[in-house]
Amino acid sequence: MNDADIQRMFQQLDLILNLIRETRNEIKLLKQEDNDSAADPLIPNRQLAEILDLRPKSLQYYRKKKILEAVVIQRRVFFRQSVVKKFLAEHFNQKDKLCKINL
């Protein structure tokens, strides 16, 4: 190994460390923002698409139009369970359907 290889390795390690720090900061912000995070779990984008029988592109459209609020952590999209229930109640007006979905 020469000095250039070692320098590249240290640069990559610095990038990894920065990503870890950013993730920790985002998680801390989420916890501060909502202390009920254990009572209101996050649902991954793909899982919600399967539950609602939608394509992920449809969920992306809802996010873009600010119809459905999402949380983005390290470029991964999550939805709060309470936000999804509210979305379903407002847009489908079938509160009995919420119990059947088992979110």
XYZ file of N, CA and C in Angstrom:
309
model
N 0.832 -1.189 0.000
C 0.000 0.000 0.000
C 0.868 1.242 0.000
N 0.530 2.130 -0.883
C 1.277 3.388 -0.907
C 0.467 4.483 -0.207
N 1.045 5.656 -0.126
C 0.409 6.761 0.594
C -0.926 7.176 -0.027
N -1.045 7.124 -1.330
C -2.290 7.512 -2.002
C -3.424 6.567 -1.605
N -3.139 5.266 -1.520
C -4.152 4.287 -1.118
C -4.599 4.533 0.318
N -3.660 4.823 1.168
C -3.985 5.081 2.579
C -4.819 6.357 2.695
N -4.473 7.370 1.925
C -5.240 8.622 1.949
C -6.670 8.384 1.477
N -6.847 7.626 0.400
C -8.182 7.300 -0.109
C -8.992 6.541 0.937
N -8.346 5.620 1.624
C -9.015 4.837 2.648
C -9.491 5.744 3.793
N -8.654 6.684 4.213
C -9.042 7.607 5.269
C -10.165 8.547 4.818
N -10.147 8.954 3.564
C -11.223 9.789 3.037
C -12.555 9.037 3.050
N -12.514 7.760 2.660
C -13.726 6.948 2.681
C -14.223 6.748 4.110
N -13.311 6.547 5.042
C -13.700 6.408 6.436
C -14.328 7.701 6.966
N -13.791 8.839 6.560
C -14.376 10.125 6.957
C -15.796 10.279 6.411
N -16.010 9.866 5.166
C -17.349 9.927 4.581
C -18.324 9.054 5.365
N -17.891 7.859 5.726
C -18.742 6.952 6.502
C -19.065 7.560 7.859
N -18.069 8.131 8.508
C -18.278 8.759 9.816
C -19.263 9.924 9.707
N -19.158 10.724 8.667
C -20.090 11.836 8.470
C -21.519 11.342 8.251
N -21.680 10.264 7.488
C -23.018 9.690 7.285
C -23.615 9.198 8.599
N -22.794 8.577 9.421
C -23.261 8.106 10.727
C -23.692 9.287 11.587
N -22.911 10.345 11.599
C -23.254 11.542 12.382
C -24.550 12.167 11.890
N -24.720 12.275 10.576
C -25.946 12.842 10.010
C -27.161 12.008 10.401
N -27.012 10.703 10.329
C -28.113 9.816 10.692
C -28.476 9.978 12.161
N -27.492 10.035 13.017
C -27.747 10.233 14.454
C -28.453 11.557 14.698
N -28.014 12.606 14.033
C -28.648 13.912 14.202
C -30.099 13.891 13.735
N -30.362 13.243 12.603
C -31.734 13.149 12.097
C -32.610 12.364 13.054
N -32.080 11.296 13.608
C -32.850 10.496 14.567
C -33.133 11.299 15.826
N -32.151 12.063 16.298
C -32.359 12.912 17.473
C -33.445 13.949 17.202
N -33.422 14.550 16.008
C -34.445 15.529 15.662
C -35.830 14.898 15.638
N -35.916 13.694 15.086
C -37.203 13.007 15.057
C -37.712 12.730 16.458
N -36.818 12.324 17.349
C -37.230 12.039 18.721
C -37.669 13.299 19.436
N -36.979 14.410 19.196
C -37.357 15.671 19.823
C -38.672 16.181 19.252
N -38.858 15.990 17.966
C -40.057 16.482 17.297
C -41.292 15.760 17.789
N -41.148 14.477 18.038
C -42.310 13.683 18.427
C -41.890 12.682 19.487
N -42.220 12.968 20.726
C -41.843 12.080 21.823
C -42.648 10.793 21.821
N -43.713 10.740 21.051
C -44.550 9.551 20.980
C -44.115 8.621 19.858
N -42.853 8.656 19.472
C -42.405 7.878 18.319
C -42.621 6.382 18.509
N -42.584 5.892 19.750
C -42.841 4.468 19.986
C -44.313 4.158 19.757
N -45.181 5.099 20.086
C -46.611 4.900 19.902
C -47.029 5.151 18.448
N -46.210 5.827 17.687
C -46.512 6.147 16.294
C -45.371 5.644 15.405
N -45.351 4.359 15.108
C -44.228 3.788 14.349
C -44.155 4.299 12.917
N -42.968 4.180 12.348
C -42.735 4.564 10.961
C -42.964 3.358 10.059
N -43.607 3.599 8.932
C -43.878 2.550 7.951
C -43.035 2.838 6.718
N -42.215 1.883 6.276
C -41.408 2.107 5.067
C -42.275 2.306 3.827
N -41.771 3.055 2.888
C -42.476 3.392 1.650
C -43.000 2.149 0.931
N -42.145 1.193 0.716
C -42.528 -0.006 -0.039
C -43.596 -0.808 0.689
N -43.461 -0.902 2.005
C -44.437 -1.646 2.793
C -45.812 -0.967 2.726
N -45.829 0.351 2.811
C -47.094 1.074 2.729
C -47.721 0.908 1.342
N -46.905 0.916 0.317
C -47.420 0.712 -1.040
C -48.081 -0.661 -1.153
N -47.482 -1.677 -0.543
C -48.073 -3.013 -0.568
C -49.377 -3.056 0.226
N -49.381 -2.419 1.398
C -50.574 -2.425 2.247
C -51.743 -1.751 1.533
N -51.480 -0.612 0.910
C -52.533 0.144 0.248
C -52.785 -0.307 -1.186
N -52.000 -1.260 -1.639
C -52.105 -1.772 -3.004
C -51.920 -0.641 -4.022
N -50.853 0.130 -3.805
C -50.485 1.221 -4.701
C -49.063 1.004 -5.199
N -48.721 1.724 -6.253
C -47.328 1.727 -6.691
C -46.566 2.754 -5.875
N -45.278 2.537 -5.624
C -44.480 3.544 -4.916
C -44.513 4.909 -5.606
N -44.673 4.932 -6.927
C -44.767 6.197 -7.671
C -46.000 6.988 -7.235
N -47.087 6.290 -6.902
C -48.290 6.976 -6.438
C -48.030 7.658 -5.104
N -47.332 6.962 -4.217
C -46.986 7.560 -2.936
C -46.066 8.762 -3.129
N -45.170 8.661 -4.103
C -44.278 9.783 -4.405
C -45.092 10.988 -4.884
N -46.103 10.733 -5.690
C -46.977 11.805 -6.169
C -47.694 12.470 -4.990
N -48.215 11.667 -4.065
C -48.902 12.208 -2.888
C -47.956 13.056 -2.041
N -46.710 12.603 -1.912
C -45.722 13.382 -1.161
C -45.426 14.701 -1.861
N -45.260 14.646 -3.167
C -44.924 15.839 -3.947
C -46.027 16.886 -3.857
N -47.275 16.449 -3.877
C -48.416 17.354 -3.808
C -48.769 17.728 -2.367
N -47.959 17.276 -1.409
C -48.151 17.561 0.020
C -49.487 17.021 0.535
N -49.942 15.933 -0.065
C -51.164 15.283 0.387
C -50.851 14.318 1.523
N -49.686 13.700 1.459
C -49.269 12.714 2.451
C -47.867 13.072 2.934
N -47.743 13.360 4.216
C -46.472 13.798 4.790
C -45.563 12.597 5.052
N -44.301 12.732 4.720
C -43.335 11.643 4.887
C -42.126 12.117 5.666
N -41.387 11.137 6.180
C -40.133 11.395 6.879
C -39.036 10.738 6.044
N -37.986 11.494 5.725
C -36.885 10.962 4.927
C -35.654 10.838 5.817
N -35.141 9.617 5.914
C -33.932 9.355 6.686
C -32.951 8.647 5.768
N -31.819 9.278 5.534
C -30.785 8.723 4.651
C -31.366 8.289 3.305
N -32.141 9.165 2.709
C -32.754 8.945 1.400
C -33.766 7.812 1.375
N -34.174 7.332 2.540
C -35.239 6.324 2.621
C -36.492 7.017 3.125
N -37.623 6.672 2.560
C -38.877 7.354 2.870
C -39.706 6.498 3.823
N -40.217 7.153 4.866
C -41.077 6.501 5.849
C -42.308 7.364 6.066
N -43.380 6.708 6.481
C -44.615 7.409 6.797
C -45.017 7.066 8.222
N -45.474 8.069 8.968
C -45.968 7.821 10.319
C -47.344 7.162 10.218
N -47.576 6.208 11.101
C -48.831 5.474 11.089
C -50.023 6.416 11.276
N -49.892 7.389 12.167
C -51.001 8.326 12.411
C -51.307 9.166 11.170
N -50.272 9.541 10.418
C -50.467 10.335 9.203
C -51.191 9.506 8.144
N -50.838 8.227 8.052
C -51.488 7.348 7.071
C -52.956 7.158 7.433
N -53.245 6.949 8.708
C -54.644 6.780 9.134
C -55.452 8.040 8.844
N -54.864 9.194 9.113
C -55.541 10.462 8.846
C -55.791 10.627 7.347
N -54.776 10.287 6.534
C -54.899 10.363 5.074
C -56.043 9.482 4.579
N -56.110 8.263 5.085
C -57.171 7.347 4.664
C -58.540 7.857 5.087
N -58.635 8.362 6.300
C -59.917 8.863 6.786
C -60.393 10.059 5.968
N -59.471 10.950 5.601
C -59.843 12.151 4.843
C -60.164 11.856 3.383
N -59.380 10.991 2.769
C -59.512 10.800 1.325
C -60.404 9.637 0.927
N -60.623 8.720 1.831
C -61.482 7.598 1.486
C -62.759 7.583 2.311
N -62.756 8.354 3.407
C -63.928 8.524 4.259
C -64.535 7.188 4.676
N -63.667 6.230 4.970
C -64.112 4.913 5.417
C -63.347 4.563 6.671
N -63.791 5.038 7.808
C -63.069 4.799 9.045
C -63.062 3.331 9.429
N -64.077 2.580 9.004
C -64.087 1.142 9.320
C -63.002 0.404 8.540
N -62.550 0.965 7.412
C -61.505 0.343 6.624
C -60.154 0.390 7.364
N -59.973 1.386 8.238
C -58.728 1.517 8.982
C -58.453 0.293 9.851
N -59.495 -0.252 10.424
C -59.321 -1.425 11.289
C -58.938 -2.645 10.457
N -59.446 -2.746 9.256
C -59.175 -3.906 8.406
C -57.747 -3.911 7.868
N -57.159 -2.729 7.695
C -55.822 -2.646 7.103
C -54.764 -3.089 8.078
N -54.972 -2.947 9.368
C -54.006 -3.350 10.393
C -52.681 -2.644 10.248
N -52.690 -1.361 10.297
C -51.445 -0.588 10.224
C -50.701 -0.687 11.511
